[in-house]
Coordinates of C-alpha atoms and ligand atoms in Angstrom, one line a residue:
M1 CA 23.1 -4.2 8.0
A2 CA 19.7 -2.9 9.1
R3 CA 18.5 -0.5 6.3
L4 CA 15.6 1.1 8.3
K5 CA 17.3 1.5 11.7
E6 CA 15.7 4.3 13.8
R7 CA 12.7 4.5 11.3
I8 CA 9.1 4.5 12.6
A9 CA 6.5 3.4 10.1
V10 CA 2.7 3.0 9.8
V11 CA 1.6 0.3 7.4
T12 CA -2.1 0.3 6.7
G13 CA -3.8 -3.1 6.1
S14 CA -0.9 -5.0 7.7
S15 CA -3.0 -7.9 9.0
S16 CA -2.8 -9.7 5.6
G17 CA -1.0 -10.1 2.3
I18 CA 1.3 -7.3 1.0
G19 CA 0.9 -5.1 4.1
Q20 CA 1.7 -8.0 6.4
G21 CA 4.8 -8.7 4.3
I22 CA 6.0 -5.1 4.3
A23 CA 5.4 -4.7 8.1
A24 CA 7.4 -7.9 8.8
R25 CA 10.3 -6.9 6.5
F26 CA 10.4 -3.3 7.8
A27 CA 10.8 -4.7 11.3
Q28 CA 13.5 -7.1 10.1
E29 CA 15.4 -4.0 8.8
G30 CA 15.2 -2.3 12.1
A31 CA 12.0 -0.2 11.8
R32 CA 9.4 0.1 14.5
V33 CA 6.0 -0.5 13.0
V34 CA 2.3 0.4 13.6
I35 CA 0.4 -2.6 12.4
N36 CA -3.1 -1.8 11.2
Y37 CA -6.2 -3.9 10.6
I38 CA -10.0 -3.4 10.4
G39 CA -11.6 -6.8 10.8
D40 CA -8.8 -9.4 11.0
A41 CA -7.5 -9.1 14.6
D42 CA -5.8 -12.6 14.3
G43 CA -3.9 -11.5 11.2
A44 CA -2.6 -8.4 13.1
D45 CA -1.6 -10.6 16.0
Q46 CA 0.2 -12.9 13.6
T47 CA 2.1 -9.9 12.1
L48 CA 3.2 -8.7 15.6
D49 CA 4.2 -12.2 16.5
T50 CA 6.4 -12.5 13.4
I51 CA 8.0 -9.1 14.2
R52 CA 8.7 -10.0 17.8
K53 CA 10.1 -13.4 16.9
A54 CA 12.6 -11.5 14.7
G55 CA 13.5 -9.3 17.6
G56 CA 11.6 -6.3 16.3
E57 CA 9.1 -3.9 17.8
G58 CA 5.5 -3.3 16.7
V59 CA 2.2 -2.0 18.0
I60 CA -1.3 -2.9 16.8
C61 CA -3.9 -0.3 16.0
K62 CA -7.4 -1.1 14.8
A63 CA -8.5 1.7 12.5
D64 CA -10.8 2.1 9.5
V65 CA -8.8 4.2 7.0
T66 CA -12.1 5.7 5.6
K67 CA -12.8 7.3 9.0
M68 CA -11.0 10.6 9.8
D69 CA -10.7 10.0 13.6
D70 CA -9.3 6.5 12.9
T71 CA -6.7 7.8 10.5
R72 CA -5.5 10.4 13.1
K73 CA -5.3 7.6 15.6
L74 CA -2.9 5.6 13.4
I75 CA -0.3 8.4 13.3
D76 CA -0.9 9.5 16.9
V77 CA -0.1 5.9 18.1
A78 CA 3.3 6.1 16.5
W79 CA 4.0 9.5 18.0
Q80 CA 2.8 8.5 21.5
T81 CA 4.6 5.1 21.5
W82 CA 7.9 6.1 19.9
G83 CA 7.9 9.9 19.6
G84 CA 7.5 10.3 15.8
C85 CA 6.6 8.7 12.5
D86 CA 8.9 8.8 9.4
V87 CA 7.3 6.5 6.9
L88 CA 3.7 6.0 5.9
V89 CA 2.7 3.0 3.7
N90 CA -0.8 3.4 2.3
N91 CA -1.4 -0.3 1.6
A92 CA -5.0 -1.1 2.7
G93 CA -7.1 -1.7 -0.3
M94 CA -10.1 -3.6 -1.7
E95 CA -11.8 -4.3 -5.0
K96 CA -15.3 -5.0 -6.1
E97 CA -15.9 -6.6 -9.5
A98 CA -18.9 -5.4 -11.5
D99 CA -19.7 -4.3 -15.1
F100 CA -19.6 -0.6 -15.2
W101 CA -23.3 -0.2 -15.9
E102 CA -24.1 -2.2 -12.7
V103 CA -21.8 -0.5 -10.2
T104 CA -23.8 0.7 -7.2
E105 CA -23.3 4.0 -5.4
A106 CA -22.5 2.1 -2.2
D107 CA -19.7 0.0 -3.9
Y108 CA -18.3 3.1 -5.6
D109 CA -18.1 4.9 -2.2
K110 CA -16.6 1.8 -0.5
V111 CA -13.8 1.2 -3.0
L112 CA -13.0 4.8 -3.5
G113 CA -13.2 5.4 0.3
V114 CA -10.7 2.7 1.2
N115 CA -8.3 3.1 -1.8
L116 CA -8.3 6.8 -2.4
R117 CA -10.1 9.0 0.2
G118 CA -8.5 7.0 3.0
P119 CA -4.9 7.5 1.8
F120 CA -5.7 11.2 1.0
F121 CA -6.7 12.2 4.5
L122 CA -4.3 9.8 6.3
T123 CA -1.4 11.3 4.2
Q124 CA -2.8 14.8 5.0
Y125 CA -2.6 14.2 8.8
F126 CA 0.9 12.6 8.5
V127 CA 2.1 15.6 6.5
Q128 CA 0.6 18.0 9.1
K129 CA 2.5 16.3 11.9
L130 CA 5.7 16.4 9.9
L131 CA 5.4 20.0 9.0
A132 CA 4.6 21.0 12.6
A133 CA 7.7 19.1 13.8
G134 CA 9.9 20.3 10.9
K135 CA 10.8 16.7 10.0
P136 CA 11.3 14.9 6.6
G137 CA 9.1 11.9 5.7
R138 CA 8.4 9.2 3.2
V139 CA 5.0 8.2 1.7
I140 CA 4.7 4.9 -0.2
N141 CA 1.4 4.1 -1.8
I142 CA 0.7 0.5 -2.9
S143 CA -1.3 1.3 -6.0
S144 CA -1.5 -1.3 -8.8
V145 CA -0.6 -1.9 -12.4
H146 CA -4.2 -0.7 -12.8
E147 CA -3.1 2.9 -11.9
D148 CA -2.3 2.8 -15.6
M149 CA -3.7 -0.4 -17.2
A150 CA -7.3 -0.9 -18.0
F151 CA -9.2 -3.8 -16.4
P152 CA -12.8 -4.1 -17.6
G153 CA -15.1 -5.0 -14.7
L154 CA -13.0 -3.2 -12.2
S155 CA -13.8 0.5 -13.0
T156 CA -14.0 1.6 -9.4
Y157 CA -10.7 -0.1 -8.6
C158 CA -9.0 1.4 -11.6
A159 CA -10.4 4.9 -10.9
S160 CA -9.1 4.7 -7.3
K161 CA -5.6 3.6 -8.4
G162 CA -5.4 6.1 -11.2
G163 CA -6.4 8.8 -8.6
I164 CA -3.6 7.7 -6.3
R165 CA -1.1 7.9 -9.1
M166 CA -2.0 11.6 -9.7
L167 CA -2.2 12.4 -6.0
M168 CA 1.3 10.9 -5.5
R169 CA 2.7 13.0 -8.4
N170 CA 1.0 16.2 -7.1
L171 CA 2.3 15.8 -3.6
A172 CA 5.8 15.0 -4.7
V173 CA 5.9 18.5 -6.3
E174 CA 4.0 20.3 -3.6
L175 CA 6.0 18.8 -0.7
G176 CA 9.4 18.2 -2.2
P177 CA 10.6 21.5 -0.7
K178 CA 9.7 20.1 2.7
N179 CA 11.8 17.0 2.1
I180 CA 8.8 14.7 2.1
T181 CA 8.9 12.1 -0.7
F182 CA 6.0 10.3 -2.4
N183 CA 6.3 7.2 -4.5
N184 CA 3.9 4.4 -5.7
I185 CA 4.5 0.7 -5.9
A186 CA 2.4 -0.8 -8.7
P187 CA 2.2 -4.6 -8.2
G188 CA 0.9 -7.0 -10.9
A189 CA -0.5 -10.3 -9.8
I190 CA 0.7 -11.1 -6.3
S191 CA -0.3 -14.2 -4.3
T192 CA -2.4 -12.8 -1.5
P193 CA -5.9 -13.5 -0.1
M194 CA -7.2 -10.7 -2.5
N195 CA -6.5 -13.1 -5.3
A196 CA -7.9 -16.2 -3.6
S197 CA -10.5 -17.0 -6.3
L198 CA -7.8 -16.6 -9.1
L199 CA -5.4 -18.9 -7.2
N200 CA -8.1 -21.5 -6.9
N201 CA -9.0 -21.5 -10.6
K202 CA -6.3 -23.3 -12.6
A203 CA -7.5 -22.3 -16.0
E204 CA -7.7 -18.6 -15.1
L205 CA -4.4 -18.7 -13.4
D206 CA -2.7 -20.4 -16.4
A207 CA -4.2 -17.9 -18.7
L208 CA -2.8 -15.0 -16.6
L209 CA 0.6 -16.6 -16.3
E210 CA 0.8 -16.8 -20.1
N211 CA 1.0 -13.0 -20.0
V212 CA 3.7 -12.8 -17.3
P213 CA 7.1 -13.1 -18.9
L214 CA 8.7 -14.3 -15.6
G215 CA 6.0 -17.0 -15.5
R216 CA 4.9 -16.8 -11.9
M217 CA 2.8 -14.8 -9.5
G218 CA 4.7 -12.3 -7.4
T219 CA 5.1 -12.8 -3.7
V220 CA 4.6 -10.4 -0.8
E221 CA 8.4 -10.6 -0.2
D222 CA 9.0 -9.4 -3.8
V223 CA 6.9 -6.3 -3.0
A224 CA 8.3 -5.8 0.5
G225 CA 11.9 -5.6 -0.8
L226 CA 11.0 -2.7 -3.0
A227 CA 9.2 -0.9 -0.2
V228 CA 12.3 -1.3 2.0
F229 CA 14.3 0.4 -0.7
L230 CA 11.8 3.3 -1.0
A231 CA 11.8 3.8 2.8
S232 CA 15.6 3.6 3.1
D233 CA 18.4 6.2 2.8
E234 CA 19.2 4.8 -0.7
A235 CA 16.0 6.3 -2.0
A236 CA 16.7 9.8 -0.6
Y237 CA 16.6 11.4 -4.1
V238 CA 13.6 9.4 -5.4
T239 CA 10.2 11.1 -5.5
G240 CA 7.2 11.3 -7.9
S241 CA 7.7 7.9 -9.4
T242 CA 5.8 4.7 -9.7
Y243 CA 7.7 1.4 -9.4
V244 CA 6.0 -1.4 -11.3
I245 CA 6.6 -4.9 -9.9
D246 CA 4.7 -7.3 -12.2
G247 CA 7.1 -9.9 -13.7
G248 CA 6.9 -8.0 -17.0
L249 CA 3.1 -8.2 -17.3
M250 CA 2.6 -4.6 -18.4
R251 CA 5.1 -5.0 -21.3
S252 CA 3.7 -8.3 -22.5
Y253 CA 1.3 -8.5 -25.4
H254 CA 0.2 -11.6 -27.2
E255 CA -1.5 -11.9 -30.6
Q256 CA -4.5 -14.3 -30.2
Ligands
NAP301 P1 -5.5 -8.4 1.2 O1 -4.6 -9.6 1.6 O2 -6.9 -8.6 1.0 O3 -5.3 -7.3 2.4 C1 -6.0 -6.1 2.4 C2 -5.7 -5.4 3.7 O4 -6.4 -4.2 3.7 C3 -6.1 -6.2 4.9 O5 -5.1 -6.0 5.9 C4 -7.4 -5.4 5.4 O6 -7.7 -5.5 6.8 C5 -7.1 -4.0 4.9 N1 -8.2 -3.2 4.8 C6 -9.3 -3.3 4.0 N2 -10.2 -2.3 4.2 C7 -9.7 -1.5 5.2 C8 -10.1 -0.4 5.9 N3 -11.3 0.2 5.6 N4 -9.3 0.1 6.9 C9 -8.2 -0.5 7.2 N5 -7.7 -1.6 6.6 C10 -8.4 -2.1 5.6 O7 -4.9 -7.7 -0.1 P2 -3.5 -7.5 -0.7 O8 -3.5 -8.2 -2.0 O9 -2.4 -7.6 0.3 O10 -3.6 -5.9 -1.1 C11 -2.9 -4.9 -0.5 C12 -2.8 -3.7 -1.4 O11 -2.1 -4.1 -2.6 C13 -4.1 -3.2 -1.9 O12 -4.1 -1.7 -2.0 C14 -4.3 -3.7 -3.3 O13 -5.1 -2.9 -4.1 C15 -2.8 -3.7 -3.8 N6 -2.5 -4.6 -4.9 C16 -2.6 -6.0 -4.7 C17 -2.3 -6.8 -5.8 C18 -2.4 -8.3 -5.7 O14 -2.3 -9.0 -6.7 N7 -2.6 -8.9 -4.5 C19 -2.0 -6.3 -7.0 C20 -1.9 -4.9 -7.1 C21 -2.2 -4.1 -6.0 P3 -8.4 -6.7 7.5 O15 -7.6 -7.9 7.1 O16 -8.4 -6.4 8.9 O17 -9.8 -6.8 6.9

């Protein structure tokens, strides 16, 4: 049974990795999907191709989530193409590694811009459209275990993900009365291009997997299954929560 029949969704950063997996899975479950990219047009084409081969519907929209006009375009494309938008997945993200004392203002602005400012104003526009139409909606943010867990060398990333945790909680309270729900998915280590250097370094990978009770990296399909649940009718009473999907990483502690 298609769990997202009649749903219309925008998935940011769906040209690669987790976003690509969510867009494909949403379409498999009957949703119509706006596929978003910023640089990887081939990746977006690949997502659309996968969706079409499975008999689904999608449309590609190039948009930089840090730019206000672009964020409006993403939601407007859904309304113009299919007459609405029910689900927003704020997935686009990036990280820049640096010791805290060496972080540049430009890198701070870039990481916070994509991971926090972008979702903030994209969500704002999505909510404005829903309120004007008197419709319910779902917002799913792909945050990270680092919305909660420290990671030295990634202070900008952690600050952005911690910010989106609190934004999600605040909006769940503020917009619950309008039947708009907000939840975060907090992945641990997932096999995607973002982790390319880790995946190519056996010693580092083995050390990480030592800390993962389930003993493997997560897959984009693992994450997509959870996103389907949060976008479906089954999650109608779920709001204000973070769903950790990390193979047990956050609960694992080893004495050296
Ligand atoms: P990925 O494969 O590198 O994909 C990142 C996506 O974000 C790409 O589609 C990219 O578009 C898009 N993007 C980047 N900047 C953008 C911008 N300014 N405007 C629009 N799109 C932009 O990474 P991923 O691993 O799938 O990560 C997806 C999300 O999961 C991120 O928020 C990340 O923080 C989170 N996450 C990942 C992991 C993990 O282990 N992989 C763990 C926890 C959380 P282009 O391809 O067009 O450049």
